[in-house]
Coordinates of C-alpha atoms and ligand atoms in Angstrom, one line a residue:
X1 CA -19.2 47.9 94.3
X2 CA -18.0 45.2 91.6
X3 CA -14.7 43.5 93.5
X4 CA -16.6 40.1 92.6
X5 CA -18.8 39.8 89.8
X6 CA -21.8 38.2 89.9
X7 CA -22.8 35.2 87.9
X8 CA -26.8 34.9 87.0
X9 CA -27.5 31.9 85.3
X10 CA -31.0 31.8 83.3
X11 CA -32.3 28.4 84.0
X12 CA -35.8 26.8 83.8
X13 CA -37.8 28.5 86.2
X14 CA -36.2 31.4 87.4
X15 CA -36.0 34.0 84.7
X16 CA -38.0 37.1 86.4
X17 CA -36.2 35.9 89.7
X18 CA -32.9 37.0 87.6
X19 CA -34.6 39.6 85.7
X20 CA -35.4 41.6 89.2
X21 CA -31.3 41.1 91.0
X22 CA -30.1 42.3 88.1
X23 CA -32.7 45.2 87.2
X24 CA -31.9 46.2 91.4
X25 CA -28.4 46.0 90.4
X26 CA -28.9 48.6 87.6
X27 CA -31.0 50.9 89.4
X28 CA -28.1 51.5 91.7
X29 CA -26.3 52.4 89.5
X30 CA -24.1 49.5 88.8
X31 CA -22.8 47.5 85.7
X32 CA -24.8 44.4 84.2
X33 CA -23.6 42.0 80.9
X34 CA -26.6 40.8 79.5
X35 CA -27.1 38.6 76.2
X36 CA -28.3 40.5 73.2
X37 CA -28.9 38.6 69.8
X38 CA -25.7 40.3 68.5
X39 CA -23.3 39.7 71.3
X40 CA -23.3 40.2 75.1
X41 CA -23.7 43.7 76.2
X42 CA -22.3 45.4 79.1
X43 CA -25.1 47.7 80.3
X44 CA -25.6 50.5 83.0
X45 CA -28.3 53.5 82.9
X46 CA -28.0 55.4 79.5
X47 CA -29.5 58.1 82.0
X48 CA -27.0 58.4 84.7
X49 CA -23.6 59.6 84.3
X50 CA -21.9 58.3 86.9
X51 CA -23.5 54.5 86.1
X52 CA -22.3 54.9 82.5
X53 CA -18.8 56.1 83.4
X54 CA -18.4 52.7 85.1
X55 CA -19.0 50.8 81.7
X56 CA -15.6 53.1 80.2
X57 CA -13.8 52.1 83.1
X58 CA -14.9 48.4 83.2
X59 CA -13.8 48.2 79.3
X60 CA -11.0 51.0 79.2
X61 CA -13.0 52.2 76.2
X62 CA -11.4 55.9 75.1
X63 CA -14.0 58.8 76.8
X64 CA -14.9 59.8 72.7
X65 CA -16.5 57.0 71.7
X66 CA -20.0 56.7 72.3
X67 CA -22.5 53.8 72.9
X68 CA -25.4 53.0 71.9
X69 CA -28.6 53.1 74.0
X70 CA -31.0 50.1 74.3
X71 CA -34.2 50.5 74.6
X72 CA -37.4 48.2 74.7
X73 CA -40.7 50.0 74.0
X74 CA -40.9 52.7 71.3
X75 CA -42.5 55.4 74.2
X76 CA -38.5 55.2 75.6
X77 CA -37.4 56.6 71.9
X78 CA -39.6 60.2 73.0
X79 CA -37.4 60.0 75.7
X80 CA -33.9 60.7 74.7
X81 CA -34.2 61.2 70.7
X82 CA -35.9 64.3 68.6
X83 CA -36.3 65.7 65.2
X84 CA -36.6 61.5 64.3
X85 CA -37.5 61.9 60.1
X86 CA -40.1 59.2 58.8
X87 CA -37.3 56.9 57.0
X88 CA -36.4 56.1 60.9
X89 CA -39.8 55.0 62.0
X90 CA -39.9 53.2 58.7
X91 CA -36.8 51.3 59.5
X92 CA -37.7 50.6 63.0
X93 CA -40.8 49.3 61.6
X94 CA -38.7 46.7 59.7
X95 CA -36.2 45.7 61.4
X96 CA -37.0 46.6 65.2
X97 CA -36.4 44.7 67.1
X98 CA -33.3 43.7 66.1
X99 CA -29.6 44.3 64.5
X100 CA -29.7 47.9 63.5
X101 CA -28.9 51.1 65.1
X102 CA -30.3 54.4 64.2
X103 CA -28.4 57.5 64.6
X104 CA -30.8 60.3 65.6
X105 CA -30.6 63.5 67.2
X106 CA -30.3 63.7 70.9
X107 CA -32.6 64.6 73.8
X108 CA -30.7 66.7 76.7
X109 CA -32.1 64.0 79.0
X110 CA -28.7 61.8 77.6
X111 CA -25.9 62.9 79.3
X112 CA -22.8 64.1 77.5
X113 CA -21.1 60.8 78.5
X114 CA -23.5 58.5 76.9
X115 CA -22.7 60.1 73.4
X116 CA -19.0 61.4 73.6
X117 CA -20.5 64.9 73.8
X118 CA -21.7 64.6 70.4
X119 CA -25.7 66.0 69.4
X120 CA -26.5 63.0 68.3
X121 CA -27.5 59.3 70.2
X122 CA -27.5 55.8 68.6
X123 CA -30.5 54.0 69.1
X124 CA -31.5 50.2 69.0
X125 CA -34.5 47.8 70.1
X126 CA -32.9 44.5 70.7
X127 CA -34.0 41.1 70.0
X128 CA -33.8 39.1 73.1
X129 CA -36.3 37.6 75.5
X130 CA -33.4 38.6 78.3
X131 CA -32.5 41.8 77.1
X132 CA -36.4 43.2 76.8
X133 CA -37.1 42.2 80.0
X134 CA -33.9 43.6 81.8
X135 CA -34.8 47.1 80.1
X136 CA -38.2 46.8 81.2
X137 CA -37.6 45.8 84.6
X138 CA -34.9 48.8 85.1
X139 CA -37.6 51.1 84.1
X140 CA -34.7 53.2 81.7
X141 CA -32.9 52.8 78.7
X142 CA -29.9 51.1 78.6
X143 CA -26.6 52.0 77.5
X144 CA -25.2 49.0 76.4
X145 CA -21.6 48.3 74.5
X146 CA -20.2 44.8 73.8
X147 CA -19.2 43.3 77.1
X148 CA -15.6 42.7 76.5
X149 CA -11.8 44.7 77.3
X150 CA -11.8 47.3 74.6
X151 CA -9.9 46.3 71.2
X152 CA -10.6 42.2 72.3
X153 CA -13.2 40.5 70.0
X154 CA -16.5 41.0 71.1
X155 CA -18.2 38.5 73.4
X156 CA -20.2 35.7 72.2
X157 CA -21.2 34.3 75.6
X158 CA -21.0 34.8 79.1
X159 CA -17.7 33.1 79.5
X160 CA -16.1 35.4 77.2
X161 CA -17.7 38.0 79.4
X162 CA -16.3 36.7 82.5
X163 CA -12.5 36.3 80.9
X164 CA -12.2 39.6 80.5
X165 CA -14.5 41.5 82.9
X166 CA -14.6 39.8 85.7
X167 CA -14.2 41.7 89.3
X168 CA -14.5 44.4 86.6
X169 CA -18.8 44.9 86.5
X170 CA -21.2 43.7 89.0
X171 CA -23.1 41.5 87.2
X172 CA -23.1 39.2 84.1
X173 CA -26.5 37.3 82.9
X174 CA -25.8 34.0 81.2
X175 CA -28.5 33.1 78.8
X176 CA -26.4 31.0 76.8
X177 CA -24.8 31.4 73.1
X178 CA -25.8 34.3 71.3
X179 CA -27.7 34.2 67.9
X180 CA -26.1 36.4 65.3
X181 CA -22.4 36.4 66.8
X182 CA -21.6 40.2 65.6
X183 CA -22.8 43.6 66.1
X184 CA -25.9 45.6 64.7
X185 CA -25.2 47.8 61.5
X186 CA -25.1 51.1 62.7
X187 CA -27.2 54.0 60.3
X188 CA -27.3 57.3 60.7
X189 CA -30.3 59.1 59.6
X190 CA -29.6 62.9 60.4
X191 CA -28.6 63.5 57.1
X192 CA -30.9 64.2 53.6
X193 CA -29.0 60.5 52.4
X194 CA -28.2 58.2 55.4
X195 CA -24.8 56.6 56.2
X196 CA -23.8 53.2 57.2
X197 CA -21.2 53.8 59.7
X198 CA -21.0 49.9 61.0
X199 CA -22.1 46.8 58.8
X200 CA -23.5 44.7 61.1
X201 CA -26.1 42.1 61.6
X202 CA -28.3 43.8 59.4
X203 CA -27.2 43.5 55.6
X204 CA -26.6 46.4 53.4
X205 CA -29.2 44.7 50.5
X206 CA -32.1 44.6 53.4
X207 CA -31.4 48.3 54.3
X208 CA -31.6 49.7 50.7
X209 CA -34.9 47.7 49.9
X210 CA -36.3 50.6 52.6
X211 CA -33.8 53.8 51.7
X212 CA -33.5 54.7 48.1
X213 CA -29.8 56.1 48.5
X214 CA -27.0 55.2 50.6
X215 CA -23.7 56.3 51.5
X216 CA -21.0 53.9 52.5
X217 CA -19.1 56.0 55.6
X218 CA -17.3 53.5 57.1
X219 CA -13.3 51.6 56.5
X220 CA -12.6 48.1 56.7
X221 CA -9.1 49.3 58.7
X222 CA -8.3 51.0 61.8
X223 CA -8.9 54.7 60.6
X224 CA -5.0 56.8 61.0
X225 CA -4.5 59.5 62.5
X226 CA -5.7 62.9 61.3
X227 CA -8.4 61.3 59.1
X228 CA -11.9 62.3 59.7
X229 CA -14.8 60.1 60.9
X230 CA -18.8 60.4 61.3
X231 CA -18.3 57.5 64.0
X232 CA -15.6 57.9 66.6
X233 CA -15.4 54.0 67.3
X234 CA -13.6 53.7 63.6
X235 CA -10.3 55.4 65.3
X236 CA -9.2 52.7 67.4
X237 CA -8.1 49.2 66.9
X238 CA -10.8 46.4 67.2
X239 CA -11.7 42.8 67.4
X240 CA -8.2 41.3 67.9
X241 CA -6.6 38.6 69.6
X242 CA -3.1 38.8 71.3
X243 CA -1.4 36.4 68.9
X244 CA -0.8 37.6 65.3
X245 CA -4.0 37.3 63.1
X246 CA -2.7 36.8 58.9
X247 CA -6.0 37.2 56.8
X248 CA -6.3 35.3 53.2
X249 CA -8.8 37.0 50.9
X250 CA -10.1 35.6 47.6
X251 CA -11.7 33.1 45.6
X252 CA -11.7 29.9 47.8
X253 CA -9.2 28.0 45.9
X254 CA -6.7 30.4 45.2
X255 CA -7.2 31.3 49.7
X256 CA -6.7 27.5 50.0
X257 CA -3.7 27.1 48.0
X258 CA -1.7 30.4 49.8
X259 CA -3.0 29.3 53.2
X260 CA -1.5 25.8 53.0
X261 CA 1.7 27.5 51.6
X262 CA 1.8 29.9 54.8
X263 CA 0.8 26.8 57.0
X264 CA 4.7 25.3 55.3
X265 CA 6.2 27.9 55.8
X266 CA 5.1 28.8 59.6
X267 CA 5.8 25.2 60.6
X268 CA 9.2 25.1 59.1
X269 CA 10.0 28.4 61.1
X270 CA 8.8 25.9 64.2
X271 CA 5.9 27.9 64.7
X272 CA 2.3 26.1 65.8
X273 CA -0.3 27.5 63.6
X274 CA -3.8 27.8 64.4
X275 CA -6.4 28.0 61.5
X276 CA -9.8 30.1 61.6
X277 CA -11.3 28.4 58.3
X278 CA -14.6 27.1 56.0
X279 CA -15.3 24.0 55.9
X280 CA -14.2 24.0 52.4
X281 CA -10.8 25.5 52.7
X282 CA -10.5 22.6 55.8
X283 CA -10.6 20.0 52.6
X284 CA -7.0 21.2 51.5
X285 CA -5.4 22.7 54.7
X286 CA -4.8 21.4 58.1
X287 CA -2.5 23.0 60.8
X288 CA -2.2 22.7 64.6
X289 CA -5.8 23.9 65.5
X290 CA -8.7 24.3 63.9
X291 CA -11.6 26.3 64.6
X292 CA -14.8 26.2 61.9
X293 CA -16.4 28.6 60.4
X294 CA -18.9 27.0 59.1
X295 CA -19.8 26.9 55.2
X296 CA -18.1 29.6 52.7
X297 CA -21.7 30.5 51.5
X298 CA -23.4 30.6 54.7
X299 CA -22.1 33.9 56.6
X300 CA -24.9 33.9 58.8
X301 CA -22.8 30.3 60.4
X302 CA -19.0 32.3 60.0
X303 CA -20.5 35.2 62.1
X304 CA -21.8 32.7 64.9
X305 CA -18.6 31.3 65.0
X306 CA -16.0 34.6 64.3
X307 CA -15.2 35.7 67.4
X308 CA -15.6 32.4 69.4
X309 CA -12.7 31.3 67.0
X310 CA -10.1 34.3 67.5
X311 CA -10.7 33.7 71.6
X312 CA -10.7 30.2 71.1
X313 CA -7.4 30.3 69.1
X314 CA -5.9 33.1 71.3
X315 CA -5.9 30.2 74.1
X316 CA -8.5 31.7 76.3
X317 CA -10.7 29.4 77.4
X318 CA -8.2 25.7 76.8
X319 CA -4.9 25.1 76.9
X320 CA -4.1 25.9 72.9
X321 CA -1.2 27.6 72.3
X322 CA -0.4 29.1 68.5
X323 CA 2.3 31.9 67.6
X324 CA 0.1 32.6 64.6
X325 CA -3.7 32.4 63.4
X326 CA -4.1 32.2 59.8
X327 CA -8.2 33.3 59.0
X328 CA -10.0 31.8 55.9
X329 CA -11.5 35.2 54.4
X330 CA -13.7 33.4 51.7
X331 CA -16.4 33.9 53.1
X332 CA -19.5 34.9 51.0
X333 CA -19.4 39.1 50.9
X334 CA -23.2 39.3 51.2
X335 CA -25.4 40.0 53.9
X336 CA -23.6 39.3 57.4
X337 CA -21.3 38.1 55.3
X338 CA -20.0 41.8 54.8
X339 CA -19.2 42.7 58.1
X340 CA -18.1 39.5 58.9
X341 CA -15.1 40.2 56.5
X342 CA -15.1 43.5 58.2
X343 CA -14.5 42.1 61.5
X344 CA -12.2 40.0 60.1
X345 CA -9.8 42.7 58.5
X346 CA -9.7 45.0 61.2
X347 CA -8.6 42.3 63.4
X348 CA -6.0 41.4 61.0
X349 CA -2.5 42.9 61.6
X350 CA -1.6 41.4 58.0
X351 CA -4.1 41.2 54.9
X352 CA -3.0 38.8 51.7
X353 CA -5.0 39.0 48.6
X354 CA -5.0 36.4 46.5
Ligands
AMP401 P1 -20.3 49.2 70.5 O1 -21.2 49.8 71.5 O2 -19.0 48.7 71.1 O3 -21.0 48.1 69.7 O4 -19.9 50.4 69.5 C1 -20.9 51.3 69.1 C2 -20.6 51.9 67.8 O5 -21.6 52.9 67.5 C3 -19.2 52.6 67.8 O6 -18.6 52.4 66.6 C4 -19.6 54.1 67.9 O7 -18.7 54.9 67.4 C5 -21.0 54.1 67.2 N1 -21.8 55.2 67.7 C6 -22.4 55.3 68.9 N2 -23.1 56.4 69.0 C7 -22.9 57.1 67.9 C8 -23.3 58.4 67.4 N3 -24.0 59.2 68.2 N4 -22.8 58.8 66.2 C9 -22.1 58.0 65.5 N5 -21.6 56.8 65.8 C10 -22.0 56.4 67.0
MG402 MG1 -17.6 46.9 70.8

């Protein structure tokens, strides 16, 4: 069905034109990337097992790890969740729609793919004008990862979609830039005190102004072998470029002082260095490219900017070419901030604290 992918560009004029071939396109059965206001989603019919098998294939995403459905009214939530406790409809209240995922227990009418086989479903209403109406339109939730290879960073726009998924899916929607730039926090609420497995667009601070108590369940690394996780997606690698990512944490002039210090010794080694960095770190360091992210206080900008930087540096989309990306991690830890820095280290394949 998908040896060419299609290309639906959202223009002046033509939106529910769009909206309807791609809805038709879904209803079949087939695969459609669509922009969220986290990153672009690859969707097929949370419903149908054969239409969400075609999403793991497109990505190569391991059978185990499950995806979260998208939905755009709250009658779809009777649909395929149960057993929902009032802390979710409280959250939902606040923050829906948008950034967060809710963990709740399972309707049969999911198949076993949708969820890895596991009892439970993740759940989110998202916040854009295209995704709503593509949900509406197919008349049935949407299961809806991000839209890119699995283990690449996640896709910010429909180019990024099309680099690595193209002749893959059947569709992709291009409705520009997304807003937030990473993924929704992801809380589960089955339990008497909920979890964070995922910090995400939502920030932890928001979260706990609504649930007294919260437990932290997720790693800032790839999770090893053996160890135990509430989320399958921790297991696997994520988030990284092909070239070697270095990370500097710290306070922002003791990351500026090591990073100029790596950028020496990389170029004396003749290697071109490409730099993923604040605005304030730029003052003091300067390599072979630059990519921004934006103000050291203002994670909201880094988070825009994170994953548009790693493909950017990684040579995808121009003709840059670095053996090495060295990442600015002083970015504020608050809000997005948190799982920018989260992003940040699991893309990593070296960490330096300074
Ligand atoms: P993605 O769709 O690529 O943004 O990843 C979805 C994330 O949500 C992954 O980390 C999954 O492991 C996690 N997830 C989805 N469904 C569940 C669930 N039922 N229980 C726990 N984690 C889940
Ligand atoms: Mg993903």
């Amino acid at each position: 069905m998908n040896s060419k992918t299609l290309v639906l560009k959202i223009s002046n004029g033509n939106f529910e034109d769009t909206i309807s071939r791609a809805a038709h396109i879904l209803k079949q059965g087939g695969t459609v990337a669509f922009p969220t206001e986290t990153v672009y989603g690859l969707g097929a019919d949370a419903l149908n097992p054969a239409a969400v098998r075609r999403i793991f294939e497109a990505k190569g995403r391991p059978a185990d790890n499950p995806l979260i459905v998208h939905i755009a009214s709250m009658d779809s939530l009777d649909r395929i969740a149960t057993d929902i406790p009032p802390i979710a409809f409280e959250l939902m209240d606040a923050f829906w729609p948008g950034p967060l995922t809710l963990v709740l227990m399972r309707k049969s009418a999911v198949p076993d793919i949708t969820t890895g086989g596991l009892d439970t479903v993740a759940v989110r209403m998202p916040d854009n004008p295209v995704a709503l109406a593509l949900i509406r339109e197919a008349g049935t939730p949407l299961a809806a990862p991000s839209a890119n290879t699995s283990g690449r960073p996640s896709p910010t726009t429909a180019e990024h979609v099309i680099s690595d998924l193209s002749g893959r899916i059947d569709a992709v929607i291009d409705g520009g830039a997304v807003e937030v730039g990473v993924e929704s926090t992801v809380l589960d609420v089955t339990s008497d005190v909920p979890v964070i497995l995922r910090p995400g667009g939502v920030g932890l601070e928001d979260i706990k102004k609504h649930v007294g108590e919260v437990v932290i369940g997720y790693t800032d690394h790839a999770v090893g072998e053996g160890e135990v996780v509430r989320s399958p997606g921790m297991k696997y690698t994520h988030y990284s470029p092909k070239t070697k990512v270095v990370l500097v944490e710290g306070e922002g002039r003791a990351v500026a002082a090591k990073m100029s210090e790596l950028v020496e010794s990389y170029s004396e080694k003749n290697m071109r260095v490409g730099l993923l960095i604040t605005d304030e770190t730029a003052g003091y360091v300067c390599a072979d490219e630059v990519y921004s992210l934006g103000k050291r206080d203002v994670p909201e900008d880094a988070a825009r900017s994170l994953f548009a930087g790693l493909r950017y540096l990684d040579g995808e989309d121009v003709d840059v070419s670095v053996s090495i990306i060295i990442v600015d991690g002083s970015v504020k830890c608050c809000g997005v901030g948190v799982a920018v820095l989260n992003r940040l280290r699991k893309a990593a394949n070296e960490l330096i604290e300074v």
